[in-house]
Amino acid sequence: MAIKAVVFDLDGTLLDTETCEYEIISGIYAEHGQELPLEVWAECIGTIGGFDPYADLEARAGRKLDREALQILHRTRHEEGVKNISLCSGVLDRLEEARRLGLKIGLASSSRREWIEKNLERQGIREYFEIIRSSNDVERVKPDPALYRLAVEALGVRADEAIAIEDSRNGLRAAKAAGLWGLVVPNPVTAHLDFSEADRIVGSLEELTFEELLNDFEAKQNVD
């Protein structure tokens, strides 16, 4: 059965907003005399909830903090920081290649639809995506498989006919639970995570073409 679609994650995969966000939240911790270990923060990458940095910072600082002010500061700094971020290496080449190969192109992200649309438009790549599924569309985001199930359904392909491109363990777990192939492209804040479930791991999307990847995965399908 041929691969017919690719479904991209957004944050940390198309744009390395994840490193930007970790640097910002770490800066806020430092301003309160605390440190946020990367291994703690990395557990919440690719999902929503599960880790409350403001509660954690309060616990580490041993005092009550103005959470609303911290949230506003975090959001403001992040939105400004993202404006200076470019597409991750190889992203535009792979989008162009996917289009040339006739692959359907989708996006599945735990982020809000407004955030997704704004960043795709800013980078000039919105036109590549036939469908987008976001936290607006599901009750539970990644690692729950709902986003990927909805994405492949909307693209009109079977799960095993699609490749998910992810940077986080939560994203990979969602894709594999939905039955997609999993290609992981770690970024600086996820590189230390366990991606043993991945079908392929690369340092960047410049390292291989979709044509090479499709041949590899389709050969594995034939063996299975």
Coordinates of N, CA and C in Angstrom, one line a residue:
M1 N 0.8 -1.2 0.0 CA 0.0 0.0 0.0 C 0.9 1.2 0.0
A2 N 0.7 2.1 -0.9 CA 1.5 3.3 -1.1 C 1.3 4.4 -0.1
I3 N 2.3 5.1 0.3 CA 2.2 6.3 1.1 C 1.5 7.4 0.3
K4 N 0.5 8.0 0.8 CA -0.3 9.0 0.1 C -0.3 10.4 0.7
A5 N 0.1 10.5 2.0 CA 0.0 11.7 2.7 C 1.1 11.9 3.7
V6 N 1.4 13.2 4.0 CA 2.2 13.6 5.1 C 1.5 14.5 6.0
V7 N 1.6 14.4 7.3 CA 0.9 15.2 8.3 C 2.0 15.8 9.2
F8 N 2.2 17.1 9.1 CA 3.2 17.8 9.9 C 2.6 18.3 11.2
D9 N 3.5 18.2 12.2 CA 3.3 19.0 13.5 C 3.7 20.4 13.2
L10 N 3.3 21.4 14.0 CA 3.8 22.8 13.8 C 4.9 23.2 14.7
D11 N 4.6 23.3 16.0 CA 5.6 23.8 17.0 C 6.7 22.9 17.2
G12 N 7.9 23.3 16.9 CA 9.1 22.5 17.0 C 9.5 21.7 15.8
T13 N 8.5 21.6 14.9 CA 8.8 20.8 13.6 C 8.9 21.7 12.4
L14 N 7.9 22.5 12.2 CA 8.0 23.5 11.1 C 8.7 24.7 11.5
L15 N 8.5 25.1 12.8 CA 9.1 26.3 13.4 C 9.6 25.9 14.8
D16 N 10.8 26.2 15.1 CA 11.3 25.8 16.4 C 10.9 26.8 17.5
T17 N 9.6 26.9 17.7 CA 9.0 27.7 18.7 C 9.3 27.1 20.1
E18 N 9.6 25.8 20.1 CA 9.8 25.1 21.4 C 11.0 25.6 22.1
T19 N 12.1 25.7 21.4 CA 13.4 26.2 22.0 C 13.1 27.6 22.4
C20 N 12.5 28.4 21.6 CA 12.1 29.8 22.0 C 11.4 29.8 23.3
E21 N 10.3 29.0 23.4 CA 9.5 29.0 24.6 C 10.3 28.6 25.8
Y22 N 11.1 27.5 25.7 CA 11.9 27.1 26.8 C 12.8 28.2 27.3
E23 N 13.5 28.9 26.4 CA 14.4 30.0 26.8 C 13.6 31.1 27.5
I24 N 12.4 31.3 27.1 CA 11.6 32.4 27.7 C 11.2 32.0 29.1
I25 N 10.6 30.8 29.2 CA 10.2 30.3 30.6 C 11.3 30.1 31.5
S26 N 12.5 29.7 31.0 CA 13.7 29.6 31.8 C 14.1 31.0 32.3
G27 N 14.0 32.0 31.4 CA 14.3 33.3 31.8 C 13.5 33.8 32.9
I28 N 12.2 33.5 32.9 CA 11.3 33.9 34.0 C 11.6 33.2 35.3
Y29 N 12.0 32.0 35.2 CA 12.4 31.2 36.4 C 13.7 31.9 37.0
A30 N 14.6 32.3 36.1 CA 15.9 32.9 36.5 C 15.6 34.2 37.2
E31 N 14.6 35.0 36.7 CA 14.3 36.2 37.3 C 13.8 36.1 38.8
H32 N 13.4 34.8 39.1 CA 12.9 34.6 40.4 C 13.9 33.7 41.2
G33 N 15.1 33.6 40.6 CA 16.2 32.9 41.3 C 16.1 31.4 41.2
Q34 N 15.4 30.9 40.2 CA 15.2 29.5 40.1 C 15.6 29.0 38.7
E35 N 15.7 27.6 38.6 CA 16.1 27.0 37.4 C 15.0 26.0 37.0
L36 N 14.7 25.9 35.7 CA 13.7 24.9 35.2 C 14.5 23.9 34.4
P37 N 14.7 22.7 35.0 CA 15.4 21.6 34.2 C 14.8 21.3 32.9
L38 N 15.6 21.1 31.9 CA 15.1 20.8 30.6 C 14.3 19.5 30.6
E39 N 14.7 18.5 31.4 CA 14.0 17.2 31.4 C 12.6 17.3 32.0
V40 N 12.4 18.3 32.8 CA 11.1 18.6 33.4 C 10.2 19.2 32.4
W41 N 10.7 20.2 31.7 CA 9.9 21.0 30.7 C 9.6 20.1 29.5
A42 N 10.5 19.3 29.1 CA 10.4 18.5 27.9 C 9.2 17.5 28.0
E43 N 8.8 17.1 29.2 CA 7.7 16.2 29.3 C 6.3 16.8 28.8
C44 N 6.2 18.2 28.8 CA 5.0 18.8 28.4 C 5.0 19.3 26.9
I45 N 6.2 19.1 26.2 CA 6.3 19.5 24.9 C 5.4 18.7 24.0
G46 N 4.6 19.3 23.1 CA 3.7 18.6 22.2 C 2.3 18.4 22.7
T47 N 2.1 18.8 23.9 CA 0.8 18.6 24.5 C 0.3 19.9 25.3
I48 N -0.8 19.8 25.9 CA -1.3 20.9 26.7 C -1.7 20.4 28.1
G49 N -1.3 21.0 29.1 CA -1.6 20.5 30.5 C -0.6 19.5 30.9
G50 N -0.8 19.0 32.1 CA 0.1 18.0 32.7 C 1.3 18.6 33.5
F51 N 1.7 19.8 33.1 CA 2.7 20.5 33.9 C 2.4 22.0 33.9
D52 N 2.3 22.5 35.1 CA 2.0 23.9 35.4 C 3.3 24.6 35.8
P53 N 3.9 25.4 34.9 CA 5.2 26.0 35.3 C 5.0 27.1 36.3
Y54 N 3.9 27.7 36.4 CA 3.7 28.7 37.4 C 3.5 28.1 38.8
A55 N 2.8 27.0 38.9 CA 2.8 26.3 40.2 C 4.1 25.7 40.6
D56 N 4.9 25.2 39.6 CA 6.2 24.7 39.9 C 7.1 25.8 40.3
L57 N 7.0 27.0 39.7 CA 7.9 28.1 40.1 C 7.6 28.6 41.5
E58 N 6.3 28.6 41.8 CA 5.9 29.0 43.2 C 6.5 28.0 44.2
A59 N 6.4 26.7 43.9 CA 6.9 25.7 44.8 C 8.4 25.8 45.0
R60 N 9.1 26.1 43.9 CA 10.6 26.2 44.0 C 11.0 27.5 44.7
A61 N 10.2 28.6 44.5 CA 10.5 29.8 45.1 C 10.0 29.9 46.6
G62 N 9.1 29.0 46.9 CA 8.6 29.0 48.3 C 7.7 30.2 48.6
R63 N 7.0 30.8 47.6 CA 6.1 31.9 47.9 C 5.1 32.0 46.8
K64 N 4.0 32.7 47.1 CA 3.0 33.0 46.1 C 3.5 34.0 45.1
L65 N 3.1 33.8 43.8 CA 3.4 34.7 42.8 C 2.2 35.1 42.0
D66 N 2.3 36.2 41.4 CA 1.2 36.7 40.6 C 1.1 36.0 39.2
R67 N 0.4 34.9 39.2 CA 0.3 34.0 38.1 C -0.2 34.7 36.8
E68 N -1.2 35.5 37.0 CA -1.7 36.2 35.8 C -0.7 37.1 35.2
A69 N 0.1 37.8 36.0 CA 1.2 38.7 35.4 C 2.2 37.8 34.8
L70 N 2.6 36.7 35.4 CA 3.6 35.8 34.8 C 3.1 35.2 33.4
Q71 N 1.8 34.9 33.4 CA 1.3 34.3 32.1 C 1.3 35.4 31.0
I72 N 0.9 36.6 31.4 CA 1.0 37.7 30.4 C 2.4 37.9 29.9
L73 N 3.3 38.0 30.8 CA 4.8 38.2 30.5 C 5.3 37.0 29.6
H74 N 4.9 35.8 29.9 CA 5.3 34.7 29.1 C 4.8 34.8 27.7
R75 N 3.5 35.0 27.6 CA 2.8 35.1 26.3 C 3.4 36.2 25.5
T76 N 3.6 37.4 26.1 CA 4.1 38.5 25.3 C 5.5 38.3 24.8
R77 N 6.3 37.7 25.6 CA 7.7 37.5 25.2 C 7.7 36.4 24.1
H78 N 6.9 35.4 24.3 CA 6.9 34.3 23.3 C 6.4 34.8 21.9
E79 N 5.3 35.5 21.9 CA 4.8 36.1 20.7 C 5.8 36.9 20.0
E80 N 6.5 37.7 20.7 CA 7.6 38.6 20.1 C 8.7 37.7 19.6
G81 N 9.1 36.7 20.4 CA 10.3 35.9 20.0 C 10.0 35.1 18.8
V82 N 8.8 34.6 18.6 CA 8.4 33.8 17.5 C 8.5 34.6 16.2
K83 N 8.3 35.9 16.3 CA 8.3 36.7 15.1 C 9.7 36.7 14.4
N84 N 10.7 36.4 15.1 CA 12.1 36.3 14.6 C 12.5 34.9 14.2
I85 N 11.6 34.0 14.3 CA 12.0 32.6 13.9 C 11.7 32.3 12.5
S86 N 12.6 31.6 11.8 CA 12.5 31.2 10.4 C 12.0 29.7 10.4
L87 N 11.6 29.2 9.3 CA 11.3 27.8 9.1 C 12.5 26.9 9.4
C88 N 12.2 25.8 10.0 CA 13.3 24.8 10.3 C 13.9 24.4 9.0
S89 N 15.2 24.0 9.0 CA 15.9 23.5 7.9 C 15.2 22.4 7.1
G90 N 15.1 22.6 5.8 CA 14.5 21.6 4.9 C 13.0 21.6 4.8
V91 N 12.3 22.4 5.6 CA 10.9 22.4 5.6 C 10.3 22.8 4.3
L92 N 10.7 23.9 3.7 CA 10.2 24.4 2.5 C 10.5 23.4 1.3
D93 N 11.7 22.9 1.3 CA 12.0 21.9 0.3 C 11.1 20.6 0.4
R94 N 10.8 20.2 1.6 CA 10.0 19.0 1.7 C 8.5 19.3 1.4
L95 N 8.1 20.5 1.7 CA 6.7 20.9 1.3 C 6.6 20.9 -0.2
E96 N 7.6 21.5 -0.9 CA 7.6 21.6 -2.3 C 7.7 20.2 -2.9
E97 N 8.5 19.3 -2.3 CA 8.6 18.0 -2.8 C 7.3 17.2 -2.7
A98 N 6.7 17.3 -1.5 CA 5.4 16.6 -1.3 C 4.4 17.0 -2.3
R99 N 4.3 18.3 -2.6 CA 3.4 18.8 -3.6 C 3.8 18.2 -5.0
R100 N 5.0 18.2 -5.3 CA 5.5 17.6 -6.6 C 5.2 16.1 -6.7
L101 N 5.3 15.4 -5.6 CA 5.0 14.0 -5.7 C 3.5 13.6 -5.6
G102 N 2.7 14.7 -5.4 CA 1.3 14.4 -5.4 C 0.8 13.9 -4.0
L103 N 1.6 14.1 -3.0 CA 1.2 13.7 -1.6 C 0.2 14.7 -1.1
K104 N -0.8 14.2 -0.4 CA -1.7 15.1 0.4 C -0.9 15.6 1.6
I105 N -1.2 16.9 1.9 CA -0.4 17.5 3.0 C -1.4 18.1 4.1
G106 N -1.2 17.6 5.3 CA -2.0 18.1 6.4 C -1.2 18.5 7.6
L107 N -1.8 19.1 8.6 CA -1.2 19.5 9.8 C -2.0 19.1 11.0
A108 N -1.4 18.6 12.0 CA -2.1 18.2 13.2 C -1.3 18.8 14.4
S109 N -1.9 19.7 15.1 CA -1.1 20.4 16.2 C -2.0 20.5 17.4
S110 N -1.4 20.4 18.6 CA -2.1 20.6 19.9 C -2.3 22.1 20.2
S111 N -1.8 23.0 19.3 CA -2.0 24.4 19.5 C -3.4 24.8 19.1
R112 N -3.7 26.1 19.4 CA -5.0 26.6 19.0 C -5.0 27.0 17.5
R113 N -6.1 27.0 16.9 CA -6.2 27.2 15.4 C -5.7 28.6 15.1
E114 N -6.0 29.6 15.9 CA -5.5 31.0 15.6 C -4.0 31.1 15.6
W115 N -3.3 30.4 16.5 CA -1.9 30.4 16.6 C -1.3 29.8 15.3
I116 N -1.9 28.6 14.9 CA -1.4 27.9 13.8 C -1.5 28.8 12.5
E117 N -2.7 29.3 12.3 CA -3.0 30.1 11.1 C -2.1 31.3 11.0
K118 N -1.9 32.0 12.2 CA -1.1 33.2 12.2 C 0.4 32.9 11.8
N119 N 0.9 31.8 12.3 CA 2.3 31.4 12.0 C 2.5 30.9 10.6
L120 N 1.6 30.1 10.1 CA 1.7 29.6 8.8 C 1.6 30.8 7.8
E121 N 0.7 31.7 8.0 CA 0.6 32.9 7.2 C 1.9 33.8 7.2
R122 N 2.4 33.9 8.4 CA 3.6 34.7 8.6 C 4.8 34.1 7.8
Q123 N 4.9 32.8 7.8 CA 6.0 32.1 7.1 C 5.7 31.9 5.6
G124 N 4.5 32.3 5.2 CA 4.1 32.1 3.8 C 3.9 30.7 3.3
I125 N 3.5 29.8 4.2 CA 3.3 28.4 3.8 C 1.9 27.9 4.0
R126 N 1.0 28.7 4.3 CA -0.4 28.3 4.6 C -1.0 27.5 3.4
E127 N -0.7 27.9 2.2 CA -1.3 27.3 1.0 C -0.9 25.8 0.8
Y128 N 0.1 25.4 1.4 CA 0.6 24.0 1.2 C -0.4 23.0 1.9
F129 N -1.1 23.4 3.0 CA -1.8 22.5 3.8 C -3.3 22.4 3.4
E130 N -3.7 21.2 3.0 CA -5.1 21.0 2.6 C -6.0 21.0 3.8
I131 N -5.5 20.5 4.9 CA -6.4 20.4 6.1 C -5.5 20.7 7.3
I132 N -6.2 21.3 8.3 CA -5.5 21.6 9.6 C -6.4 21.0 10.7
R133 N -5.9 20.3 11.7 CA -6.6 19.9 12.8 C -5.8 20.4 14.1
S134 N -6.6 21.0 15.0 CA -6.0 21.7 16.1 C -6.7 21.3 17.4
S135 N -6.3 21.9 18.5 CA -6.9 21.7 19.8 C -8.4 22.1 19.7
N136 N -8.8 23.0 18.8 CA -10.1 23.4 18.7 C -11.0 22.3 18.2
D137 N -10.4 21.2 17.7 CA -11.2 20.2 17.1 C -11.4 18.9 17.9
V138 N -10.7 18.9 19.0 CA -10.7 17.6 19.9 C -10.9 18.0 21.3
E139 N -11.3 17.0 22.1 CA -11.4 17.1 23.5 C -10.0 16.9 24.2
R140 N -9.2 16.0 23.6 CA -7.9 15.7 24.2 C -6.9 15.8 23.1
V141 N -5.8 16.5 23.4 CA -4.7 16.7 22.4 C -3.7 15.6 22.5
K142 N -2.6 15.7 21.8 CA -1.5 14.7 21.9 C -1.0 14.6 23.3
P143 N -0.7 13.4 23.8 CA -0.5 12.2 23.1 C -1.7 11.4 22.7
D144 N -2.9 11.9 23.0 CA -4.1 11.2 22.5 C -4.1 11.2 20.9
P145 N -4.5 10.1 20.3 CA -4.4 10.0 18.8 C -5.5 10.7 18.0
A146 N -6.4 11.4 18.7 CA -7.6 12.0 18.1 C -7.2 12.9 16.9
L147 N -6.2 13.8 17.2 CA -5.8 14.8 16.1 C -5.4 14.1 14.9
Y148 N -4.6 13.1 15.0 CA -4.1 12.4 13.8 C -5.2 11.5 13.1
R149 N -6.1 11.0 13.9 CA -7.2 10.3 13.3 C -8.1 11.2 12.5
L150 N -8.3 12.4 13.0 CA -9.1 13.3 12.3 C -8.4 13.8 11.0
A151 N -7.1 14.0 11.2 CA -6.3 14.5 10.0 C -6.3 13.5 8.8
V152 N -6.1 12.3 9.1 CA -6.1 11.3 8.0 C -7.5 11.1 7.4
E153 N -8.5 11.2 8.3 CA -9.8 11.0 7.8 C -10.2 12.2 6.9
A154 N -9.8 13.4 7.3 CA -10.0 14.6 6.4 C -9.3 14.5 5.1
L155 N -8.1 13.9 5.1 CA -7.3 13.8 3.9 C -7.8 12.7 3.0
G156 N -8.6 11.8 3.5 CA -9.2 10.7 2.7 C -8.2 9.6 2.5
V157 N -7.3 9.4 3.5 CA -6.4 8.3 3.4 C -6.4 7.4 4.6
R158 N -5.9 6.2 4.5 CA -5.8 5.3 5.7 C -4.6 5.8 6.5
A159 N -4.7 5.4 7.8 CA -3.6 5.8 8.7 C -2.2 5.3 8.2
D160 N -2.2 4.0 7.7 CA -0.9 3.5 7.3 C -0.5 3.9 5.9
E161 N -1.2 4.9 5.4 CA -0.8 5.5 4.1 C -0.3 6.9 4.4
A162 N -0.1 7.2 5.6 CA 0.4 8.6 6.0 C 1.6 8.6 6.9
I163 N 2.4 9.6 6.7 CA 3.6 9.8 7.6 C 3.4 11.0 8.5
A164 N 3.6 10.9 9.8 CA 3.5 12.0 10.7 C 5.0 12.5 10.9
I165 N 5.1 13.8 10.9 CA 6.4 14.4 11.1 C 6.4 15.2 12.4
E166 N 7.2 14.7 13.3 CA 7.1 15.2 14.7 C 8.4 15.6 15.3
D167 N 8.4 16.3 16.4 CA 9.6 16.7 17.1 C 9.6 16.2 18.6
S168 N 8.4 15.8 19.0 CA 8.2 15.5 20.5 C 7.8 14.1 20.7
R169 N 8.0 13.6 21.9 CA 7.5 12.3 22.2 C 6.0 12.2 22.3
N170 N 5.4 13.2 22.8 CA 3.9 13.3 22.9 C 3.3 13.2 21.5
G171 N 3.9 13.9 20.6 CA 3.5 13.9 19.2 C 3.7 12.5 18.5
L172 N 4.8 11.9 18.8 CA 5.1 10.6 18.2 C 4.1 9.6 18.7
R173 N 3.9 9.6 20.0 CA 3.0 8.7 20.6 C 1.6 8.8 20.1
A174 N 1.2 10.0 19.8 CA -0.2 10.2 19.2 C -0.2 9.7 17.8
A175 N 0.8 9.9 17.0 CA 0.8 9.5 15.6 C 0.9 7.9 15.6
K176 N 1.7 7.3 16.4 CA 1.8 5.8 16.3 C 0.5 5.2 16.9
A177 N -0.1 5.8 17.9 CA -1.4 5.2 18.4 C -2.5 5.3 17.3
A178 N -2.4 6.3 16.5 CA -3.4 6.5 15.4 C -3.1 5.6 14.2
G179 N -1.9 5.0 14.2 CA -1.5 4.1 13.1 C -0.7 4.6 12.0
L180 N -0.2 5.9 12.1 CA 0.6 6.5 11.1 C 2.1 6.0 11.2
W181 N 2.9 6.2 10.2 CA 4.3 6.1 10.2 C 4.8 7.3 11.0
G182 N 5.9 7.2 11.7 CA 6.5 8.3 12.5 C 7.9 8.7 12.1
L183 N 8.0 9.9 11.6 CA 9.3 10.4 11.3 C 9.6 11.5 12.3
V184 N 10.7 11.4 13.1 CA 11.0 12.4 14.1 C 12.2 13.2 13.7
V185 N 12.0 14.6 13.9 CA 13.1 15.5 13.7 C 13.2 16.3 15.0
P186 N 14.1 15.8 15.9 CA 14.2 16.5 17.2 C 14.8 17.9 17.0
N187 N 14.5 18.7 18.0 CA 15.1 20.1 18.1 C 15.9 20.1 19.4
P188 N 16.6 21.2 19.7 CA 17.5 21.3 20.8 C 16.8 20.9 22.2
V189 N 15.5 21.1 22.3 CA 14.9 20.8 23.6 C 14.3 19.4 23.7
T190 N 14.2 18.7 22.5 CA 13.6 17.4 22.5 C 14.7 16.3 22.2
A191 N 15.9 16.7 21.8 CA 16.9 15.8 21.3 C 17.2 14.7 22.3
H192 N 17.1 14.9 23.6 CA 17.4 13.9 24.6 C 16.3 12.9 24.9
L193 N 15.1 13.1 24.3 CA 14.0 12.2 24.6 C 14.1 10.8 23.9
D194 N 13.4 9.9 24.4 CA 13.4 8.5 23.9 C 12.4 8.5 22.7
F195 N 12.9 8.3 21.5 CA 12.1 8.2 20.3 C 12.2 6.8 19.7
S196 N 12.3 5.8 20.6 CA 12.5 4.4 20.1 C 11.3 3.9 19.3
E197 N 10.2 4.5 19.4 CA 9.0 4.1 18.7 C 9.0 4.6 17.2
A198 N 9.9 5.6 17.0 CA 9.9 6.2 15.6 C 10.3 5.2 14.5
D199 N 9.8 5.4 13.4 CA 10.2 4.6 12.2 C 11.4 5.1 11.6
R200 N 11.7 6.4 11.8 CA 12.9 7.1 11.3 C 13.2 8.3 12.1
I201 N 14.4 8.6 12.4 CA 14.8 9.8 13.0 C 15.9 10.5 12.2
V202 N 15.8 11.8 12.0 CA 16.8 12.6 11.2 C 17.1 13.9 12.0
G203 N 18.2 14.4 11.7 CA 18.6 15.6 12.4 C 17.9 16.8 11.8
S204 N 17.5 16.8 10.6 CA 16.8 17.9 9.9 C 16.1 17.3 8.7
L205 N 15.2 18.1 8.2 CA 14.5 17.6 6.9 C 15.3 17.8 5.7
E206 N 16.5 18.3 5.9 CA 17.5 18.4 4.8 C 18.2 17.1 4.6
E207 N 18.2 16.2 5.5 CA 19.0 15.0 5.5 C 18.4 13.9 4.5
L208 N 17.2 14.0 4.2 CA 16.6 13.0 3.3 C 15.4 13.6 2.6
T209 N 15.1 13.0 1.4 CA 14.0 13.4 0.6 C 12.8 12.5 1.0
F210 N 11.6 13.0 0.7 CA 10.4 12.2 0.9 C 10.4 11.0 -0.1
E211 N 11.0 11.2 -1.2 CA 11.1 10.1 -2.2 C 11.9 8.9 -1.6
E212 N 13.0 9.3 -0.9 CA 13.8 8.2 -0.2 C 13.0 7.6 0.9
L213 N 12.3 8.5 1.7 CA 11.6 8.0 2.8 C 10.4 7.1 2.4
L214 N 9.7 7.5 1.4 CA 8.6 6.7 0.9 C 9.1 5.3 0.4
N215 N 10.2 5.3 -0.3 CA 10.8 4.0 -0.8 C 11.1 3.1 0.4
D216 N 11.7 3.7 1.5 CA 12.1 3.0 2.7 C 10.9 2.4 3.4
F217 N 9.8 3.2 3.6 CA 8.7 2.8 4.3 C 7.9 1.8 3.5
E218 N 7.8 2.0 2.2 CA 7.0 1.1 1.4 C 7.7 -0.3 1.3
A219 N 9.0 -0.3 1.3 CA 9.8 -1.5 1.3 C 9.5 -2.3 2.6
K220 N 9.4 -1.6 3.7 CA 9.1 -2.2 5.0 C 7.6 -2.7 5.0
Q221 N 6.7 -2.0 4.3 CA 5.4 -2.5 4.2 C 5.3 -3.9 3.5
N222 N 6.1 -4.0 2.4 CA 6.1 -5.2 1.6 C 6.7 -6.3 2.4
V223 N 7.7 -6.1 3.2 CA 8.3 -7.1 4.1 C 7.3 -7.6 5.1
D224 N 6.5 -6.6 5.7 CA 5.5 -7.0 6.7 C 4.4 -7.8 6.1

